[in-house]
Short mmCIF file of C-alpha atoms in Angstrom, two decimals:
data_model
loop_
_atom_site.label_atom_id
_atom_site.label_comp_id
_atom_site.label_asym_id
_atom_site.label_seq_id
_atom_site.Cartn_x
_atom_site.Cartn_y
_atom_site.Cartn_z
CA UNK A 1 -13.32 21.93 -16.59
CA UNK A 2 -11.74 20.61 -19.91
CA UNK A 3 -8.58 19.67 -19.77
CA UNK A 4 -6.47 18.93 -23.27
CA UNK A 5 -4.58 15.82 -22.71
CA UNK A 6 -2.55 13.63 -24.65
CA UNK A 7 -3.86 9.98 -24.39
CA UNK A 8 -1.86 6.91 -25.74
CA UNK A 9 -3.61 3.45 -25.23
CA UNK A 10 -2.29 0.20 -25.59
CA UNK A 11 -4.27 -3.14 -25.58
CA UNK A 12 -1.63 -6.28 -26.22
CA UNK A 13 -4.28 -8.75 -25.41
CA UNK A 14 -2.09 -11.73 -25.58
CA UNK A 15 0.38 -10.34 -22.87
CA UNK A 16 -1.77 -9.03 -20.53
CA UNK A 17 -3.95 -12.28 -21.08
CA UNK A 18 -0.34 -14.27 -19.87
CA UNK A 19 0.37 -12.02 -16.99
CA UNK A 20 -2.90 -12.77 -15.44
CA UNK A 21 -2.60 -16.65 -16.06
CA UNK A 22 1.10 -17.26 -14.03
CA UNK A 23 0.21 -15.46 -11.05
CA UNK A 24 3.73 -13.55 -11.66
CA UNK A 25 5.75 -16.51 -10.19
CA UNK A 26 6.06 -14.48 -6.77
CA UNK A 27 9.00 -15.22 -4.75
CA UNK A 28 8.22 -17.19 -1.20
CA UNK A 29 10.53 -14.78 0.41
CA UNK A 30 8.44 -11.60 -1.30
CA UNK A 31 5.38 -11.87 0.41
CA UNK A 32 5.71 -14.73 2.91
CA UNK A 33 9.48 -14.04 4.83
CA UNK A 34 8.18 -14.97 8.31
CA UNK A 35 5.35 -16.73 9.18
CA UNK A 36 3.94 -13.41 11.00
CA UNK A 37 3.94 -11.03 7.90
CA UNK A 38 0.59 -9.62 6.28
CA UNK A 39 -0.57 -10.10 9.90
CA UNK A 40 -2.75 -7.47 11.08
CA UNK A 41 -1.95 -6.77 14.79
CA UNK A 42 -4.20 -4.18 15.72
CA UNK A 43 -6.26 -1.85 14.82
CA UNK A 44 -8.49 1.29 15.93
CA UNK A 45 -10.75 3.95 14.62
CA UNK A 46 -9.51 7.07 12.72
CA UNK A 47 -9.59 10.29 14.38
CA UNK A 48 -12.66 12.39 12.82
CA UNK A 49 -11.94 14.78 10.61
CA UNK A 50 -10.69 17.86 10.96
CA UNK A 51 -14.14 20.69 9.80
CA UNK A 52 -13.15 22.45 6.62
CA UNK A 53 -13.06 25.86 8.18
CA UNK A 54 -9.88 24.33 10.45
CA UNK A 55 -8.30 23.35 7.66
CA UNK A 56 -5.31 26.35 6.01
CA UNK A 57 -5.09 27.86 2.91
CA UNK A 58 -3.42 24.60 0.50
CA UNK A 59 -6.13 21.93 2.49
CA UNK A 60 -8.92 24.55 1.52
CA UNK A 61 -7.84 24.58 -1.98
CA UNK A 62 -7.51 21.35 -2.58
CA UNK A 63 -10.81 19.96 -1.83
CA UNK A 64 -14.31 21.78 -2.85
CA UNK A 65 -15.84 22.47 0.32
CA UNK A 66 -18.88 19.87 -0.28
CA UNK A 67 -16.84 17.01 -1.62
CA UNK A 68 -14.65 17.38 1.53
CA UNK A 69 -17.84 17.61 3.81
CA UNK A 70 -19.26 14.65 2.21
CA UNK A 71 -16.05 12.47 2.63
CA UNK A 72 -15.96 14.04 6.51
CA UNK A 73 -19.84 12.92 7.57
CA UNK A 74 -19.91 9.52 5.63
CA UNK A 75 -21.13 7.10 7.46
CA UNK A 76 -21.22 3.75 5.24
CA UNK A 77 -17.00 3.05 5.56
CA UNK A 78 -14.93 2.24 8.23
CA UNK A 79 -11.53 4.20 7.69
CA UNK A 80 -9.47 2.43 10.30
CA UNK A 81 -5.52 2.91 11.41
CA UNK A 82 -3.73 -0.63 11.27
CA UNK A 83 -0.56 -1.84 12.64
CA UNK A 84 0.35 -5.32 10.71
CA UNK A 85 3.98 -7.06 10.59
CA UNK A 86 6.45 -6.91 7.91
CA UNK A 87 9.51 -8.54 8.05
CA UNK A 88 8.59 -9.09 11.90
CA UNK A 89 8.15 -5.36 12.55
CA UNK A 90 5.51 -3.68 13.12
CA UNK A 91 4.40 -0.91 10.86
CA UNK A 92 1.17 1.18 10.57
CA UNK A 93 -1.01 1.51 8.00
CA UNK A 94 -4.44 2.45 7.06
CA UNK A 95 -7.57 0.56 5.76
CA UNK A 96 -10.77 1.79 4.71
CA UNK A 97 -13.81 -0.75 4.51
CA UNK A 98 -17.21 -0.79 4.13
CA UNK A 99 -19.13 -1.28 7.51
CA UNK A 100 -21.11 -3.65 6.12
CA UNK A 101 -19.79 -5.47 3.45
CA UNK A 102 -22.41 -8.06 2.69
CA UNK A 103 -21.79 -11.20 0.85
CA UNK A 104 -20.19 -9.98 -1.80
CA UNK A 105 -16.70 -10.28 -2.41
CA UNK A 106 -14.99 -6.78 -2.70
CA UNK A 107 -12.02 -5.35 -5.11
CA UNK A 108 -8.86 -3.74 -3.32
CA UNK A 109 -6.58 -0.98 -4.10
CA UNK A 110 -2.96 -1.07 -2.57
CA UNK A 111 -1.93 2.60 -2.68
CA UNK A 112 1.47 3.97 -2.36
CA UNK A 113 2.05 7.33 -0.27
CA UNK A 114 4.53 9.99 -1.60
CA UNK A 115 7.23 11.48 0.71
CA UNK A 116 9.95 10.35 2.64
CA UNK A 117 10.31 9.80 6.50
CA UNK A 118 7.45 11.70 7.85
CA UNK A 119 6.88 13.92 5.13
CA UNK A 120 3.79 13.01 3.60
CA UNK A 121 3.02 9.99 6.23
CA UNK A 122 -0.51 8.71 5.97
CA UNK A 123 -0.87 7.85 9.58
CA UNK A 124 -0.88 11.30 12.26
CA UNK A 125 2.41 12.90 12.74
CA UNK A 126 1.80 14.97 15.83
CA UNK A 127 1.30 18.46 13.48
CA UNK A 128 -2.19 19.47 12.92
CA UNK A 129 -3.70 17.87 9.38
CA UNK A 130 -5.22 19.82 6.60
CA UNK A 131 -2.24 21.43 5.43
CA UNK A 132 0.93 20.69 3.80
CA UNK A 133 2.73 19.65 7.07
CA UNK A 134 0.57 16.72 7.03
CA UNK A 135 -2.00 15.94 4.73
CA UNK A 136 -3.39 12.74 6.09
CA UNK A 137 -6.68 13.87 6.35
CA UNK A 138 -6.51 14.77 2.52
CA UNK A 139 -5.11 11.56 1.46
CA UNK A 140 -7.90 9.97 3.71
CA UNK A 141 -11.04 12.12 2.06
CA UNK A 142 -9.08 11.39 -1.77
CA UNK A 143 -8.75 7.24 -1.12
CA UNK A 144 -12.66 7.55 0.17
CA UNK A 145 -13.80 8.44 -2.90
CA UNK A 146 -12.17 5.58 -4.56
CA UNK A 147 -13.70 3.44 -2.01
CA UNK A 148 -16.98 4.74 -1.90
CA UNK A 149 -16.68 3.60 -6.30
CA UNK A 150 -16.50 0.12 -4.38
CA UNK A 151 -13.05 -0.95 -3.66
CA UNK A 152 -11.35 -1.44 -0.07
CA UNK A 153 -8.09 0.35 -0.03
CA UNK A 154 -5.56 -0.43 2.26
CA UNK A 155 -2.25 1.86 2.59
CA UNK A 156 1.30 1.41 4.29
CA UNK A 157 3.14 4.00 6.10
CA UNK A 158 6.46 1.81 5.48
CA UNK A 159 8.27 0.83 8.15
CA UNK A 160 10.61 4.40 8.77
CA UNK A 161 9.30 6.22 11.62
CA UNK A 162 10.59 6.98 15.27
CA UNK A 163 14.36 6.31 15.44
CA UNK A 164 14.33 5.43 11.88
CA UNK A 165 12.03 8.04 10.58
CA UNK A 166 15.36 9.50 8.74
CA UNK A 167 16.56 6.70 7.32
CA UNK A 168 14.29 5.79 4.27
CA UNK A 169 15.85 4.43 2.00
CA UNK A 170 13.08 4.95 -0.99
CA UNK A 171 13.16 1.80 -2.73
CA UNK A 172 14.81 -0.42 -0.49
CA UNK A 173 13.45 -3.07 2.27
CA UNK A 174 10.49 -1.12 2.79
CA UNK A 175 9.11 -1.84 -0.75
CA UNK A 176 8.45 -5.35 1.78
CA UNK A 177 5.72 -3.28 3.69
CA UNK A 178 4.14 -3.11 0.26
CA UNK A 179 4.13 -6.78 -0.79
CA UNK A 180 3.16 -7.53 2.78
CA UNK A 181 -0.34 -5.36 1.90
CA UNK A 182 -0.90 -8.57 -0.28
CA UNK A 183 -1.80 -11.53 3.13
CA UNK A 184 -3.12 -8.42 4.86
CA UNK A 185 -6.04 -8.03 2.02
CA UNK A 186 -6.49 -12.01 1.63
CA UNK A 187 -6.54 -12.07 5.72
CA UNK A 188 -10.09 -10.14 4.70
CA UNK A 189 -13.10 -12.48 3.87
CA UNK A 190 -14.82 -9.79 2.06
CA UNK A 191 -12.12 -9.11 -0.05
CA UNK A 192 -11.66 -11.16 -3.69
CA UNK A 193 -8.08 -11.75 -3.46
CA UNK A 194 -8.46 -12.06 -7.34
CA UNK A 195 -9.16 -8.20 -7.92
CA UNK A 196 -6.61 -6.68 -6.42
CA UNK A 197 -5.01 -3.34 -7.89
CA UNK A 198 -2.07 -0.72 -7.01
CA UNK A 199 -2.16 2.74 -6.89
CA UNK A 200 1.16 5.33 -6.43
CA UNK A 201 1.36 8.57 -5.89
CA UNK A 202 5.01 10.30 -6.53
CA UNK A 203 7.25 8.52 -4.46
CA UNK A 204 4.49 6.07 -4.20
CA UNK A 205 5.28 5.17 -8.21
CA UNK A 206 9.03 4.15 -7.52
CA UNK A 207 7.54 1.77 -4.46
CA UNK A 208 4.59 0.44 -7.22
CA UNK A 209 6.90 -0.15 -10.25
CA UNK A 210 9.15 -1.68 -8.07
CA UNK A 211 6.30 -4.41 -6.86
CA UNK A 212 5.56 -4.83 -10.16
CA UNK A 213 9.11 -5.87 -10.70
CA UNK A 214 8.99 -8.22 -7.43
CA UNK A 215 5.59 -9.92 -9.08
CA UNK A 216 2.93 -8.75 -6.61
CA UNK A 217 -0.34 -10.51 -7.87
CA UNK A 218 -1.99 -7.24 -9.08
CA UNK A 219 -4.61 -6.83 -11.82
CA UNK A 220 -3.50 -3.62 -12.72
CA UNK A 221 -1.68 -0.46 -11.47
CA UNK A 222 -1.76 3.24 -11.74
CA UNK A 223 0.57 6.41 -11.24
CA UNK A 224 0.26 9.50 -10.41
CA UNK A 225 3.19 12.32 -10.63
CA UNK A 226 5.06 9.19 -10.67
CA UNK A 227 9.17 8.69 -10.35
CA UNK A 228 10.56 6.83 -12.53
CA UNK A 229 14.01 7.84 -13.25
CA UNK A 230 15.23 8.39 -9.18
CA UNK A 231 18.69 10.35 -10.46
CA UNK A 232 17.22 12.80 -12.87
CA UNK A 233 14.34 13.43 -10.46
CA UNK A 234 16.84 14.32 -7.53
CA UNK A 235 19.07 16.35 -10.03
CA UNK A 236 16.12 18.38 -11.32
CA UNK A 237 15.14 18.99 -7.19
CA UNK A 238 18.40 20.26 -5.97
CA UNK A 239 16.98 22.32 -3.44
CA UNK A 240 15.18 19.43 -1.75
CA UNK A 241 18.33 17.74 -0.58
CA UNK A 242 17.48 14.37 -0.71
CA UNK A 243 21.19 13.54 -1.51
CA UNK A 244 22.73 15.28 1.25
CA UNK A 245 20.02 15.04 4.14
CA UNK A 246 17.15 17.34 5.03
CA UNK A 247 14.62 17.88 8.06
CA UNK A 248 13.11 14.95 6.83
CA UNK A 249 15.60 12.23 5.15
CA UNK A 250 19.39 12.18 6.37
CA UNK A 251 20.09 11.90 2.84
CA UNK A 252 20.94 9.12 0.11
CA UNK A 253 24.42 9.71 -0.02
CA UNK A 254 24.16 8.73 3.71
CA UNK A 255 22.01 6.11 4.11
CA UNK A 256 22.98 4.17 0.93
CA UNK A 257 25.71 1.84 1.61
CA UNK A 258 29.07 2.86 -0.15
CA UNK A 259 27.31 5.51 -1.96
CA UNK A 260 30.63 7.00 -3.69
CA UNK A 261 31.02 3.97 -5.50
CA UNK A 262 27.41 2.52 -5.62
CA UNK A 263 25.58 5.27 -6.07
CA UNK A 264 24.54 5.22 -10.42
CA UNK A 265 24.04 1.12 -9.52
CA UNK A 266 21.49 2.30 -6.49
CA UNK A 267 19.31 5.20 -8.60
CA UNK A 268 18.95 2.50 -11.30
CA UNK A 269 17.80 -0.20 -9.32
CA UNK A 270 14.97 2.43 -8.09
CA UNK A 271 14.42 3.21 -11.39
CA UNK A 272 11.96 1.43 -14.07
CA UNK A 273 12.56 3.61 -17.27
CA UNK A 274 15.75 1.05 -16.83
CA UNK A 275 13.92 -2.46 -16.52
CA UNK A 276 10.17 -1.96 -17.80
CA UNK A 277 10.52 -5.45 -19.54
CA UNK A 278 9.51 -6.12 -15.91
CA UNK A 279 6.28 -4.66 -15.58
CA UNK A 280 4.08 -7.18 -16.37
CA UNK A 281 0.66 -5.64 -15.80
CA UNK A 282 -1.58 -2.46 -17.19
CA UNK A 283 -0.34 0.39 -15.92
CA UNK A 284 -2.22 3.67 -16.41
CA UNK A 285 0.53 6.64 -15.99
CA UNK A 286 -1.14 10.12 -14.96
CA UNK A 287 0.50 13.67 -14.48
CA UNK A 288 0.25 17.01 -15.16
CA UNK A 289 2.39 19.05 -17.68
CA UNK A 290 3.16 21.48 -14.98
CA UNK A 291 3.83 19.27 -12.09
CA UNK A 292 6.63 21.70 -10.45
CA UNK A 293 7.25 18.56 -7.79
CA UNK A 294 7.81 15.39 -10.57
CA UNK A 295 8.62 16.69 -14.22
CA UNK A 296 6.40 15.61 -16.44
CA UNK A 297 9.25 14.04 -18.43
CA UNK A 298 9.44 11.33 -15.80
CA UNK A 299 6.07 10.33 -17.06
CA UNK A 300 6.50 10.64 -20.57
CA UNK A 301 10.02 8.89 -20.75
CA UNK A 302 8.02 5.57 -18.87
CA UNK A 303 5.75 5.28 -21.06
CA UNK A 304 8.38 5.42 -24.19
CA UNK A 305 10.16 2.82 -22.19
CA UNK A 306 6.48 0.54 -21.71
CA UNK A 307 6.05 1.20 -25.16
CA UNK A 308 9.45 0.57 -26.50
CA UNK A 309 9.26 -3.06 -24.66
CA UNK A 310 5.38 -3.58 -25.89
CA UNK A 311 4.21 -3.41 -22.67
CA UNK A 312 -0.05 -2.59 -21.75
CA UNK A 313 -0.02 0.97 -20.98
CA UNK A 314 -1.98 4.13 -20.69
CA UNK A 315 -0.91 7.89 -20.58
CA UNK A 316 -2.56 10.45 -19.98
CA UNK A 317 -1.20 14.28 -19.51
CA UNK A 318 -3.12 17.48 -17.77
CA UNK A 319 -2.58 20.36 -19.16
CA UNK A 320 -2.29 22.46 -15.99
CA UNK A 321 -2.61 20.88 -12.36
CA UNK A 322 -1.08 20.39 -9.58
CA UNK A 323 1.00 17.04 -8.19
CA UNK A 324 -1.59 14.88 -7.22
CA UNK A 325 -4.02 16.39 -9.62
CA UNK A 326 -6.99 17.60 -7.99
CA UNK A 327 -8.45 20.16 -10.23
CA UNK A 328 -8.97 17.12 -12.63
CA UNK A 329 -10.04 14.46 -9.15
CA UNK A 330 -13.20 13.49 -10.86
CA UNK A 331 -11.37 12.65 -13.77
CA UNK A 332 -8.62 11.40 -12.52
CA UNK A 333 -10.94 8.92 -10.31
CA UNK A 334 -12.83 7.72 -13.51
CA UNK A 335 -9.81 6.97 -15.34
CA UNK A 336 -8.08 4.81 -12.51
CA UNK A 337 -11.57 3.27 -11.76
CA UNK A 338 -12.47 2.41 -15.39
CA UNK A 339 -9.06 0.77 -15.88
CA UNK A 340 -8.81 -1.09 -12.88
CA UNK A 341 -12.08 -2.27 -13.98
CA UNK A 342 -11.28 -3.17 -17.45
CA UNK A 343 -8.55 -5.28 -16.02
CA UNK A 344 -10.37 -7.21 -13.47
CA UNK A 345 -12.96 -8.01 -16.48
CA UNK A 346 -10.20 -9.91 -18.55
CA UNK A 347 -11.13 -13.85 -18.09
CA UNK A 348 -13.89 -13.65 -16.47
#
């Protein structure tokens, strides 16, 4: 299916040759707080996946039957659930490698879940998966297919779940559960702690552009139905109540400390249309025009922001899909895999 898109591209060789060369003077206390974080602690096999027949009307529809099939028999990756420490907890996590890596030294995606609490949780959260209660088992099948393209991906459920589970504060001290991805990876001896790239989905784009912000030693990032601007997302979601609490979040306005008088100084600390003369990598920004979970305006405001601060930047808009964009997956895949490729090129 054609799609029309609008496509900006920006190649500012000198500055994305300087981001690679200063290794984005990471903070010690980023990545390496206690001696124990990035430290795998255990791991075991994911569950099989669910046939497509079990799977309800939105899991159905958002896979072709023989792309999900294929993703559900494979037999050449491991997709394994991880438990590694952050900030000396310990918080799960997924990682899908190849069962037999061979010599060679393998590229890695970081990706960034959506949701909040247990909404949209990567890991199992006691409902059954194929549907929008818990989509695991589609986030699983989409980060295959990026794998099978010949990365290893590795994922963090951030750190909110049990008694906690309500109090996420999106864009707070979990965004540590996403630098500590970075020893995890280099813990690997098949992975090339040189290639390593960041994906976000929704949510999952606050958590990247704020890594980028932190200096996590990525190649490149990408975005999909990204937020970027936290207070005019929430104000054009009323109905979600993410302010005031929900099933799912007890709500900003309660978990952010002194939130009558901190509040604006909170939503722009999430938010990067406000500081992108700290992203200091490629980022490729993807979304659909009629996204009815992110605006598309989040989108399009970033990248005026990148571009206003000549940052390295791609956009690219749908014309009609949904929020992760899976009538366009193929596309999609080829975009993020061709950039992240580009960017892992430069020096070499």
């Amino acid at each position: 299916m054609k799609s029309a898109f609008i496509l900006i591209y920006v190649l500012l060789m000198g500055s994305l040759a300087g981001a690679q060369t200063d290794d984005l003077h990471l903070k010690q206390t980023s990545i390496a707080a206690k001696e124990t974080d990035g430290r795998i602690l255990s791991s075991k096999p994911w569950p099989p996946l669910p046939t497509f027949e079990s799977l309800d009307d939105f899991g159905r529809g958002y896979f072709p039957r023989a792309t999900y099939e294929e993703v559900r028999t494979q037999k050449e990756f491991a997709v394994l659930e991880i438990t590694y420490a952050s900030d000396g907890l310990a918080v799960h996590g997924l990682l899908i490698r190849p069962k037999a890596p061979g010599k060679r030294k393998w590229p890695a995606i970081i990706f960034n879940r959506g949701g909040n609490g247990d909404l949209g949780r990567i890991t199992d959260n006691g409902q059954p998966c194929g549907g929008m209660a818990n989509t695991s088992c589609l986030d699983v099948a989409d980060l295959y297919l990026l794998a099978k393209a010949g990365f290893v991906i590795v994922a963090s459920d951030y750190r909110y779940q049990g008694a906690t589970v309500k109090r996420d504060e999106w864009g707070g001290v979990e965004v540590d559960d996403v630098l500590n991805l970075v020893p995890v990876l280099k813990s690997l001896d098949y992975v090339d702690p040189d290639r390593l790239y960041m994906l976000g989905l929704s949510r999952g784009g606050t958590e990247t552009y704020l890594a980028l912000k932190r200096g996590i030693p990525v190649k490149a990032a990408a975005v999909i139905g990204g937020v970027t601007d936290v207070k005019a997302w929430v104000e054009s979601r009323p109905e979600m109540g993410i302010v005031n609490g929900n099933e799912f979040i007890d709500g900003f306005a309660h978990i952010w400390p002194d939130y009558e008088h901190r509040a604006e100084q909170e939503y722009r600390a999430r938010s990067a249309v406000y500081w992108a003369d700290q992203i200091n990598v490629p980022v490729l920004i993807l979304h659909s025009r009629t996204d009815r979970m992110v605006p598309v305006s989040q989108a399009l405001r970033m990248a005026e922001a990148l571009q206003e601060k000549g940052k390295v930047y791609a956009l690219r808009i749908y014309e009609r899909d949904g929020h992760a964009l899976p009538l366009n997956r193929d596309d999609r895949n080829h975009m993020i895999i061709d950039w992240f490729s580009r960017a892992g090129q430069i020096g070499k």
